[in-house]
XYZ file of C-alpha atoms in Angstrom:
654
model
C -61.630 -25.876 -11.958
C -62.914 -29.331 -12.550
C -62.060 -32.932 -13.243
C -62.169 -34.389 -16.741
C -62.032 -37.909 -18.134
C -62.701 -39.699 -21.381
C -62.402 -42.758 -23.587
C -61.693 -43.086 -27.307
C -61.904 -46.295 -29.331
C -62.831 -47.201 -32.886
C -63.034 -50.872 -31.855
C -65.154 -50.727 -28.725
C -67.434 -47.676 -28.391
C -67.305 -46.178 -24.889
C -70.083 -47.008 -22.443
C -71.594 -44.767 -19.787
C -70.782 -46.889 -16.736
C -66.960 -46.844 -17.071
C -67.108 -43.099 -17.679
C -69.235 -42.642 -14.557
C -66.704 -44.607 -12.515
C -63.861 -42.508 -13.866
C -65.501 -39.176 -13.176
C -66.817 -40.411 -9.836
C -63.217 -40.880 -8.701
C -62.729 -37.142 -9.337
C -65.692 -35.897 -7.304
C -63.388 -33.816 -5.080
C -62.290 -31.851 -8.153
C -65.859 -31.076 -9.179
C -68.497 -31.444 -6.460
C -70.996 -29.100 -8.164
C -72.163 -31.428 -10.933
C -71.274 -34.157 -13.415
C -71.901 -34.620 -17.130
C -71.321 -37.159 -19.914
C -71.283 -37.034 -23.691
C -70.990 -40.216 -25.782
C -70.910 -40.130 -29.565
C -69.600 -43.107 -31.512
C -65.923 -43.630 -30.663
C -65.726 -40.868 -28.048
C -66.929 -40.592 -24.491
C -66.317 -37.389 -22.499
C -66.969 -36.878 -18.796
C -66.816 -33.865 -16.518
C -66.977 -33.117 -12.782
C -67.668 -29.424 -12.233
C -66.431 -26.881 -9.732
C -68.617 -23.932 -10.696
C -66.666 -20.647 -10.759
C -67.738 -18.797 -13.931
C -71.334 -18.787 -15.251
C -72.607 -20.807 -12.311
C -75.932 -21.613 -13.981
C -74.969 -22.090 -17.619
C -71.446 -23.488 -17.715
C -72.170 -27.222 -17.445
C -69.928 -29.577 -19.442
C -69.274 -31.350 -21.737
C -70.276 -28.416 -23.943
C -70.598 -28.060 -27.728
C -70.661 -25.480 -30.485
C -73.845 -24.468 -32.340
C -74.129 -27.520 -34.588
C -72.987 -30.047 -31.982
C -69.974 -31.194 -33.990
C -67.316 -29.914 -31.592
C -67.417 -30.916 -27.938
C -65.148 -30.029 -25.051
C -64.526 -31.103 -21.477
C -62.161 -28.720 -19.788
C -60.375 -28.289 -16.469
C -59.116 -24.848 -15.512
C -59.763 -21.231 -16.393
C -59.320 -19.061 -19.480
C -58.606 -15.648 -18.010
C -58.875 -13.689 -21.266
C -62.191 -15.291 -22.212
C -64.060 -11.959 -22.165
C -61.801 -10.429 -24.808
C -61.856 -13.606 -26.902
C -65.634 -13.821 -26.644
C -66.043 -10.259 -27.904
C -63.787 -11.011 -30.864
C -65.686 -14.200 -31.694
C -69.087 -12.507 -31.445
C -67.875 -9.832 -33.839
C -66.848 -12.624 -36.242
C -70.387 -14.045 -36.201
C -70.154 -16.856 -33.641
C -73.240 -17.442 -31.486
C -72.935 -18.197 -27.779
C -75.420 -20.096 -25.624
C -73.651 -19.469 -22.294
C -71.524 -16.843 -20.568
C -68.820 -19.375 -19.635
C -65.153 -19.333 -20.524
C -65.553 -22.939 -21.703
C -67.681 -22.026 -24.706
C -64.929 -19.745 -25.988
C -62.846 -22.872 -26.591
C -65.161 -24.521 -29.120
C -65.679 -21.339 -31.127
C -62.004 -20.385 -31.047
C -61.146 -23.880 -32.295
C -63.682 -23.442 -35.118
C -61.856 -20.273 -36.120
C -58.167 -21.092 -35.514
C -57.937 -24.885 -35.501
C -55.227 -26.410 -33.326
C -53.549 -23.002 -33.011
C -56.412 -21.881 -30.746
C -54.342 -22.864 -27.682
C -51.796 -20.161 -28.518
C -54.478 -17.504 -28.005
C -55.337 -18.639 -24.491
C -54.207 -16.898 -21.334
C -55.024 -19.443 -18.694
C -54.332 -22.620 -16.813
C -55.972 -25.613 -18.384
C -56.236 -29.220 -19.433
C -58.521 -29.491 -22.463
C -60.085 -32.458 -24.220
C -61.809 -31.422 -27.460
C -63.642 -33.770 -29.830
C -64.048 -32.844 -33.487
C -66.814 -35.057 -34.903
C -66.107 -33.833 -38.436
C -62.572 -35.209 -38.457
C -63.219 -37.928 -35.835
C -60.276 -36.615 -33.873
C -59.636 -36.033 -30.172
C -57.376 -33.158 -29.168
C -55.747 -32.924 -25.733
C -53.913 -29.775 -24.638
C -52.185 -28.693 -21.449
C -51.313 -25.178 -20.296
C -47.891 -23.683 -20.808
C -46.334 -24.455 -17.424
C -48.310 -27.476 -16.244
C -50.667 -26.003 -13.656
C -53.493 -28.400 -14.491
C -52.806 -32.146 -14.792
C -53.723 -34.521 -17.600
C -52.895 -38.247 -17.711
C -53.473 -40.869 -20.376
C -53.011 -44.582 -20.971
C -54.060 -47.410 -23.240
C -56.838 -49.445 -21.598
C -57.195 -52.476 -23.811
C -58.540 -51.197 -27.151
C -59.464 -47.852 -25.601
C -57.378 -44.703 -25.208
C -58.203 -43.274 -21.780
C -57.434 -39.882 -20.245
C -58.230 -38.174 -16.939
C -57.218 -35.387 -14.583
C -55.876 -37.891 -12.068
C -54.444 -41.399 -12.218
C -56.994 -42.803 -9.769
C -59.675 -42.248 -12.412
C -57.692 -44.359 -14.897
C -57.322 -47.067 -12.265
C -61.111 -47.518 -12.183
C -60.712 -49.265 -15.549
C -59.927 -52.952 -15.018
C -57.737 -53.038 -18.147
C -55.255 -50.565 -16.612
C -52.498 -52.352 -14.709
C -51.322 -51.020 -11.360
C -47.549 -51.347 -11.482
C -44.580 -49.240 -10.452
C -42.350 -47.729 -13.121
C -38.706 -47.800 -11.926
C -37.779 -44.843 -14.125
C -40.517 -42.746 -12.527
C -39.314 -43.695 -9.057
C -35.744 -42.829 -10.030
C -36.912 -39.395 -11.088
C -38.887 -38.842 -7.864
C -35.861 -39.716 -5.735
C -33.858 -37.126 -7.605
C -36.070 -34.389 -9.021
C -38.892 -34.878 -6.429
C -41.278 -35.876 -9.233
C -41.388 -37.898 -12.421
C -40.449 -35.874 -15.501
C -43.378 -35.771 -17.940
C -44.462 -37.737 -19.876
C -43.260 -40.240 -17.295
C -45.091 -41.094 -14.078
C -44.388 -43.547 -11.269
C -46.921 -45.960 -12.805
C -46.015 -48.212 -15.710
C -48.020 -47.451 -18.834
C -49.538 -44.268 -17.417
C -48.291 -41.036 -18.957
C -48.605 -37.326 -18.257
C -49.098 -34.898 -21.120
C -46.141 -32.520 -20.641
C -46.741 -28.799 -20.023
C -47.125 -26.747 -23.184
C -47.914 -29.819 -25.296
C -50.782 -30.791 -27.543
C -51.766 -34.360 -28.452
C -54.127 -35.546 -31.166
C -55.733 -38.991 -31.113
C -57.534 -40.627 -34.017
C -57.807 -43.980 -35.790
C -54.182 -43.709 -36.930
C -52.812 -43.356 -33.391
C -51.464 -40.508 -31.250
C -49.362 -37.519 -32.245
C -47.775 -35.078 -29.769
C -46.079 -31.720 -30.260
C -44.855 -28.872 -28.070
C -46.724 -25.609 -28.638
C -44.968 -23.396 -26.053
C -41.809 -23.425 -23.966
C -39.598 -21.197 -21.862
C -36.973 -19.469 -24.011
C -34.019 -17.237 -23.189
C -31.672 -15.018 -25.231
C -28.780 -16.849 -26.864
C -25.625 -15.621 -25.150
C -23.438 -14.868 -28.147
C -26.231 -13.401 -30.288
C -27.877 -11.006 -27.826
C -25.717 -8.037 -26.899
C -28.529 -6.672 -24.757
C -27.580 -9.181 -22.086
C -24.598 -6.963 -21.230
C -25.798 -3.597 -22.572
C -26.906 -0.798 -20.235
C -30.635 -0.855 -19.494
C -33.127 1.524 -17.929
C -33.899 -0.373 -14.735
C -36.608 2.070 -13.670
C -38.457 1.650 -16.965
C -38.184 -2.128 -16.787
C -39.449 -2.092 -13.202
C -42.467 -0.042 -14.290
C -43.150 -2.458 -17.148
C -42.948 -5.433 -14.794
C -45.260 -3.697 -12.330
C -47.845 -3.144 -15.065
C -47.589 -6.740 -16.296
C -48.176 -8.175 -12.826
C -51.062 -5.838 -12.067
C -52.691 -6.906 -15.334
C -52.085 -10.591 -14.566
C -53.692 -10.266 -11.138
C -56.683 -8.378 -12.517
C -57.287 -11.092 -15.099
C -56.953 -13.880 -12.563
C -59.454 -12.267 -10.205
C -62.204 -12.954 -12.758
C -64.770 -15.253 -11.165
C -68.426 -15.395 -10.210
C -67.485 -16.553 -6.696
C -65.390 -14.894 -3.949
C -61.623 -14.941 -4.533
C -59.023 -14.976 -1.753
C -55.232 -15.023 -1.567
C -52.552 -16.959 0.256
C -50.272 -14.762 2.357
C -47.041 -16.416 3.478
C -45.216 -13.298 4.631
C -42.666 -13.528 1.855
C -42.146 -11.138 -1.033
C -44.156 -13.013 -3.664
C -47.469 -13.442 -1.849
C -47.050 -9.919 -0.449
C -46.892 -8.541 -3.986
C -50.057 -10.414 -4.996
C -52.054 -9.292 -1.965
C -50.718 -5.753 -2.377
C -51.910 -5.622 -5.985
C -55.372 -6.863 -5.017
C -55.584 -4.221 -2.289
C -54.158 -1.236 -4.178
C -55.027 -1.862 -7.811
C -58.388 -3.649 -7.862
C -61.822 -3.340 -6.290
C -61.851 -6.946 -5.113
C -62.237 -7.243 -1.330
C -58.979 -8.640 0.030
C -59.446 -11.856 1.985
C -56.172 -13.571 2.905
C -55.229 -16.927 4.406
C -52.015 -18.069 6.087
C -50.254 -20.994 7.706
C -48.384 -20.753 10.993
C -46.162 -23.345 12.646
C -45.330 -24.101 16.264
C -41.681 -24.625 15.202
C -40.049 -21.203 14.989
C -37.752 -22.367 12.185
C -40.735 -22.724 9.837
C -43.030 -19.993 11.141
C -43.442 -16.664 9.309
C -46.401 -15.301 11.257
C -44.594 -12.069 12.264
C -44.053 -11.173 8.609
C -47.642 -12.149 7.791
C -48.940 -9.757 10.420
C -46.758 -6.969 9.033
C -48.597 -7.284 5.718
C -52.014 -7.694 7.319
C -51.547 -4.412 9.182
C -50.049 -2.699 6.139
C -52.892 -3.675 3.808
C -55.774 -3.927 6.250
C -56.819 -7.271 4.844
C -59.488 -9.488 6.335
C -57.182 -12.259 7.411
C -57.305 -15.677 8.990
C -54.563 -18.181 9.738
C -54.435 -21.781 10.824
C -51.759 -23.266 13.020
C -50.188 -26.495 11.834
C -48.464 -28.754 14.346
C -46.366 -31.840 13.773
C -49.361 -33.924 14.835
C -51.493 -32.173 12.197
C -48.965 -33.130 9.522
C -48.982 -36.761 10.617
C -52.785 -36.834 10.708
C -53.018 -35.357 7.201
C -50.177 -37.168 5.494
C -51.972 -40.283 4.232
C -54.782 -38.199 2.750
C -52.168 -35.943 1.167
C -50.438 -38.884 -0.504
C -53.783 -40.234 -1.737
C -54.388 -36.970 -3.574
C -50.837 -36.423 -4.851
C -50.635 -40.001 -6.225
C -46.855 -40.059 -5.964
C -44.144 -40.634 -3.385
C -43.169 -37.419 -1.609
C -39.787 -36.519 -0.161
C -41.121 -33.574 1.866
C -44.179 -33.158 4.077
C -44.831 -29.600 2.851
C -47.936 -30.512 0.791
C -49.782 -31.681 3.922
C -50.022 -28.242 5.605
C -51.002 -26.729 2.251
C -53.914 -29.152 2.065
C -55.017 -28.090 5.542
C -54.790 -24.460 4.432
C -56.983 -25.248 1.422
C -59.479 -26.900 3.774
C -59.662 -23.651 5.748
C -60.278 -21.648 2.574
C -63.161 -23.913 1.656
C -64.567 -23.671 5.200
C -64.509 -19.886 4.846
C -66.791 -20.143 1.801
C -64.171 -19.496 -0.888
C -63.423 -21.583 -3.978
C -60.526 -19.618 -5.493
C -57.205 -18.338 -4.124
C -54.333 -16.456 -5.749
C -50.819 -17.480 -4.737
C -47.273 -16.223 -5.252
C -45.984 -19.565 -6.533
C -43.730 -19.329 -9.581
C -41.955 -16.070 -8.799
C -38.779 -17.824 -7.672
C -38.521 -19.828 -10.891
C -39.328 -16.848 -13.091
C -37.088 -14.295 -11.346
C -34.372 -16.515 -9.881
C -35.279 -16.357 -6.209
C -34.279 -19.746 -4.836
C -31.193 -20.471 -2.752
C -30.388 -23.020 -5.439
C -29.596 -20.177 -7.859
C -27.390 -18.464 -5.259
C -25.691 -21.742 -4.458
C -24.972 -22.369 -8.144
C -23.550 -18.877 -8.535
C -21.261 -19.385 -5.534
C -20.122 -22.787 -6.790
C -19.310 -21.372 -10.230
C -17.420 -18.526 -8.523
C -15.385 -21.041 -6.518
C -14.774 -23.207 -9.595
C -12.939 -20.298 -11.265
C -10.328 -20.391 -8.432
C -10.961 -23.630 -6.533
C -7.930 -23.194 -4.253
C -8.970 -19.748 -3.008
C -9.945 -19.838 0.718
C -11.622 -16.412 0.428
C -13.911 -17.618 -2.320
C -14.908 -20.684 -0.323
C -15.864 -18.519 2.670
C -18.785 -17.115 0.636
C -20.550 -20.456 1.192
C -21.191 -19.368 4.770
C -23.590 -16.668 3.543
C -26.040 -19.286 2.266
C -29.098 -20.548 4.191
C -29.129 -18.004 7.078
C -32.696 -19.013 8.035
C -31.890 -22.680 8.775
C -31.457 -23.761 12.382
C -29.253 -26.643 11.178
C -27.682 -24.924 8.185
C -25.499 -27.134 5.977
C -22.970 -24.268 5.980
C -22.566 -24.254 9.780
C -19.700 -26.748 9.693
C -17.063 -25.186 7.460
C -15.264 -28.383 6.541
C -18.410 -30.316 5.710
C -20.058 -27.469 3.819
C -17.021 -26.718 1.703
C -16.756 -30.373 0.789
C -20.502 -30.665 0.102
C -20.791 -27.526 -2.022
C -17.638 -28.399 -3.936
C -19.421 -31.338 -5.556
C -19.241 -31.277 -9.337
C -17.032 -28.188 -9.690
C -15.446 -29.933 -12.672
C -18.887 -30.322 -14.308
C -19.728 -26.696 -15.069
C -21.289 -27.633 -18.423
C -23.510 -30.336 -16.929
C -27.140 -29.238 -17.517
C -27.891 -30.311 -13.942
C -24.897 -28.447 -12.446
C -27.014 -26.185 -10.235
C -29.002 -29.181 -9.035
C -26.181 -31.610 -8.277
C -26.225 -30.956 -4.522
C -30.019 -31.338 -4.387
C -29.814 -34.545 -6.403
C -27.178 -36.003 -4.108
C -29.345 -35.233 -1.076
C -32.547 -36.560 -2.624
C -30.857 -39.728 -3.853
C -30.037 -40.666 -0.251
C -33.391 -42.506 -0.369
C -32.016 -44.928 -2.990
C -29.937 -46.675 -0.324
C -33.122 -47.873 1.407
C -34.692 -49.412 -1.683
C -34.552 -53.120 -2.458
C -31.325 -53.902 -4.363
C -33.255 -55.317 -7.328
C -35.251 -52.103 -7.625
C -32.090 -50.035 -7.328
C -30.626 -51.973 -10.249
C -33.677 -51.203 -12.407
C -33.627 -47.525 -11.411
C -29.913 -47.224 -12.164
C -30.774 -47.673 -15.846
C -32.830 -44.459 -15.701
C -30.808 -41.956 -13.680
C -32.418 -38.548 -13.008
C -29.642 -36.789 -14.947
C -30.108 -39.007 -18.006
C -33.847 -38.466 -17.970
C -33.315 -34.703 -17.934
C -30.994 -34.746 -20.953
C -33.651 -36.236 -23.197
C -35.997 -33.299 -22.517
C -33.704 -30.310 -23.122
C -34.200 -28.036 -26.159
C -31.527 -27.581 -28.805
C -30.820 -23.981 -27.702
C -30.150 -24.960 -24.100
C -26.333 -24.924 -24.287
C -26.317 -21.437 -25.817
C -28.081 -19.874 -22.815
C -26.308 -18.281 -19.896
C -25.808 -20.420 -16.777
C -28.637 -18.864 -14.771
C -31.043 -19.322 -17.690
C -30.101 -22.995 -17.871
C -30.642 -23.338 -14.130
C -34.062 -21.687 -14.380
C -35.148 -23.908 -17.258
C -34.260 -27.094 -15.393
C -35.988 -25.882 -12.228
C -39.167 -24.954 -14.113
C -39.340 -28.326 -15.865
C -38.590 -30.477 -12.843
C -39.380 -29.202 -9.351
C -41.874 -26.523 -10.373
C -44.095 -28.340 -12.851
C -43.822 -31.800 -11.327
C -43.860 -31.028 -7.607
C -44.751 -27.447 -6.662
C -47.630 -27.037 -9.114
C -48.811 -30.609 -8.676
C -48.212 -32.192 -5.264
C -47.954 -28.874 -3.432
C -50.378 -27.039 -5.712
C -53.246 -28.447 -7.773
C -53.583 -31.759 -5.910
C -53.800 -30.508 -2.340
C -55.983 -27.537 -3.305
C -58.383 -29.729 -5.257
C -58.528 -32.149 -2.323
C -60.582 -29.357 -0.757
C -62.253 -28.378 -4.065
C -60.213 -25.161 -4.183
C -58.754 -23.605 -7.328
C -55.318 -22.039 -7.019
C -54.275 -19.300 -9.446
C -50.720 -18.181 -10.190
C -50.260 -14.622 -11.554
C -46.463 -14.924 -11.674
C -46.931 -17.725 -14.214
C -48.899 -15.597 -16.652
C -46.998 -16.270 -19.870
C -46.531 -12.551 -20.541
C -44.711 -12.235 -17.209
C -42.572 -15.310 -17.929
C -41.638 -14.122 -21.423
C -40.727 -10.672 -20.076
C -38.567 -12.167 -17.327
C -36.809 -14.600 -19.651
C -35.482 -11.663 -21.693
C -33.978 -9.905 -18.664
C -30.207 -9.918 -18.139
C -29.311 -12.216 -15.226
C -27.930 -9.241 -13.273
C -31.484 -7.875 -12.961
C -32.571 -11.082 -11.282
C -29.586 -11.595 -8.990
C -26.891 -9.055 -8.138
C -24.229 -10.453 -5.890
C -26.377 -12.732 -3.717
C -29.403 -10.394 -3.676
C -32.221 -12.253 -5.370
C -35.179 -11.013 -7.474
C -33.666 -7.546 -7.817
C -36.008 -6.073 -10.445
C -39.105 -7.600 -8.847
C -38.263 -5.971 -5.527
C -37.581 -2.668 -7.272
C -40.960 -2.803 -9.025
C -42.862 -2.931 -5.723
C -40.481 -1.278 -3.239
C -42.648 1.859 -3.092
C -45.762 -0.122 -2.162
C -44.475 -2.638 0.393
C -42.773 -2.325 3.796
C -38.980 -2.416 3.641
C -39.012 -5.337 6.071
C -40.667 -7.385 3.311
C -38.670 -6.251 0.266
C -35.303 -6.335 2.020
C -35.569 -9.684 3.811
C -33.789 -12.674 2.340
C -35.783 -15.414 0.679
C -37.102 -17.964 3.170
C -38.668 -20.865 1.274
C -41.814 -22.488 2.561
C -40.941 -25.601 4.546
C -42.589 -27.844 7.136
C -41.357 -30.305 9.794
C -40.472 -33.620 8.176
C -39.572 -36.887 9.935
C -40.094 -35.435 13.432
C -43.822 -35.221 12.667
C -44.163 -39.004 12.781
C -42.597 -39.679 16.183
C -43.649 -38.982 19.751
C -41.577 -39.502 22.872
C -38.933 -41.403 20.942
C -41.374 -43.813 19.282
C -42.946 -43.963 15.868
C -46.672 -43.256 15.779
C -48.577 -46.571 15.782
C -49.706 -46.365 12.171
C -46.191 -45.421 11.048
C -44.648 -48.323 12.971
C -47.150 -50.732 11.432
C -46.759 -49.403 7.887
C -42.954 -49.665 8.167
C -42.962 -53.001 9.963
C -40.856 -55.791 8.420
C -44.046 -57.633 7.441
C -45.509 -54.693 5.497
C -42.151 -53.766 3.962
C -41.557 -57.323 2.814
C -45.060 -57.464 1.386
C -44.495 -54.433 -0.846
C -41.047 -55.701 -1.853
C -39.845 -52.152 -2.494
C -37.340 -51.694 0.292
C -34.286 -53.111 2.025
C -36.111 -53.986 5.239
C -33.108 -53.954 7.631
C -31.914 -50.615 6.232
C -35.347 -49.045 6.750
C -35.379 -50.419 10.296
C -32.117 -48.603 11.032
C -33.475 -45.373 9.535
C -36.614 -45.696 11.636
C -34.536 -46.121 14.792
C -32.339 -43.156 13.856
C -35.349 -40.891 13.347
C -36.968 -42.113 16.573
C -33.814 -41.170 18.462
C -33.959 -37.655 17.000
C -30.718 -38.057 15.078
C -32.159 -37.367 11.611
C -31.194 -33.723 11.455
C -29.965 -33.543 7.871
C -32.041 -33.096 4.720
C -30.871 -36.469 3.400
C -32.223 -38.562 6.271
C -35.428 -36.551 6.515
C -36.166 -36.823 2.820
C -35.327 -40.511 2.787
C -37.713 -41.216 5.660
C -40.582 -39.244 4.122
C -39.857 -40.926 0.783
C -40.021 -44.421 2.269
C -43.206 -43.669 4.211
C -45.007 -42.062 1.270
C -43.938 -44.789 -1.178
C -45.413 -47.402 1.135
C -48.631 -45.372 1.260
C -48.853 -45.099 -2.535
C -48.266 -48.821 -2.814
C -51.062 -49.738 -0.415
C -53.483 -47.042 -1.574
C -53.082 -47.288 -5.345
C -50.752 -50.041 -6.551
C -51.926 -52.902 -4.345
C -55.181 -51.694 -2.756
C -56.461 -55.255 -2.332
C -53.849 -55.968 0.342
C -55.087 -55.966 3.945
C -56.150 -52.477 4.885
C -53.867 -50.270 6.923
C -54.914 -48.541 10.149
C -57.341 -45.672 9.726
C -54.514 -43.148 9.864
C -53.160 -44.506 6.596
C -56.449 -45.019 4.815
C -57.547 -42.865 1.902
C -60.677 -40.744 2.454
């Protein structure tokens, strides 16, 4: 794991000082060393977090004749097998790093080399022979890569703050990016919340040369076409499929344990992290070191389930308690690293957890993230199934009663009030073919924040609705997939890639110089799961059926039989004490500061602040709106208008 940056220009050759500023802004991603390579129109920079070949893996790195150079962020898990193949073909290696595999594989396969990689990566490769820069991002978007035009120079970096070190790059909000955040929880790539700054989408490759830029998709999620694939309804051998899935996940974990430093694992107490830690314990020789979060609020705490696994596996385990005060203390730093407005506080505890991993002397952790998207584990998929069931007979009271089985873990469940819940979950029942059908209730809740924005900004955002932005990114085969497949695709390309793997994943882990790894997102696992009939993912309202079956004989029944409880953290309540906003929150959301940013309807935010202070913000809509307003103000003062008078220390970036 590292940070990368670079400049390309045929008009103004890159200079060392701007590159040093760019890579200096990414020191947290690579505290173990920095490197530069400048050659004519190209300048490459690298900040290293040493994990493989600690002594010899410095970057930027070249092939034998120095004509191909690479700066790379991430890991190539199958580098040992690729290296052996390349050595047999006559390539000569100067290091034992996974990075060097990239230059030799490119020599052999050209742009198609990315299709051979099993890993999580953002790659910048310079071919001096063709005078061409190649940028590539991993299949699902685990590692970030941003780019912009900085005057006559094309600039790229792992994080936006590195691009903002260039004086030619303007710091302005993009209304379409904000519209996406207050809908999908993140901007849909290639969009960002900053005008003129773009994100290379997951599974895409870009080439840059004197003629301009060219982008193409090289991998995507794909599902069987309903009418053409009889296997979707044909009888299957569930036991054999469970064994195949078990073998795939064991192999994925083994590959992702490759490192020359100690590797740990996150243990939440849920099924997914339990499977990962179980595989490490039972199927590898890696010492199992696990890390967990606990909460003082019982609604969010899973410590009892964590301890069940600790005792079952005998892992060396440590946990950190996260209070509401801890979330408030960490929130500004969290926003600085995520570089985007947030509608939930959940990334802040994850950053504190990453800090604890680093303090324990680890640089790498495996996590269960991705299993819910791959195997259909979220309540959203259950909710969509129930809503489609109701839509078939919308006047049936018995069908509507099924809504009450949703969200059993929530203290203030939206299904508790029958009248309200039936009205809420009946939204869009006449829009079954809408690609966002499963997400309509989430969108309506997230978009509550729009009402607190300045009317002029709302008008601009209304031209770029979240639903419209989604439509422009869907593949041609989308309509031919079954409903659950469509729901999974949208979830993977919105919440997962833009929020979970970024704000709640890469960004908060790298804030502590920690690399997260995601075995459930091994592309072999994804491709296997995409071919499964929906009934093997969800039967009735029992989620992740085949995944549970694959590991039922190795895990306690209390883990495999419990309902999904998503990771959550206290939201607006974290920023108030004794009925008053914390001082830094009150100052940041004061009329003066709100008017200065010009982003919000100041009186409306004042009413929301008073409502939260009185403890009346119990719904998701109010909580998400408050966190969204607070975090947007932080992004504005930290990144968009950093020259404005500094905020109190609680809101200052590290």
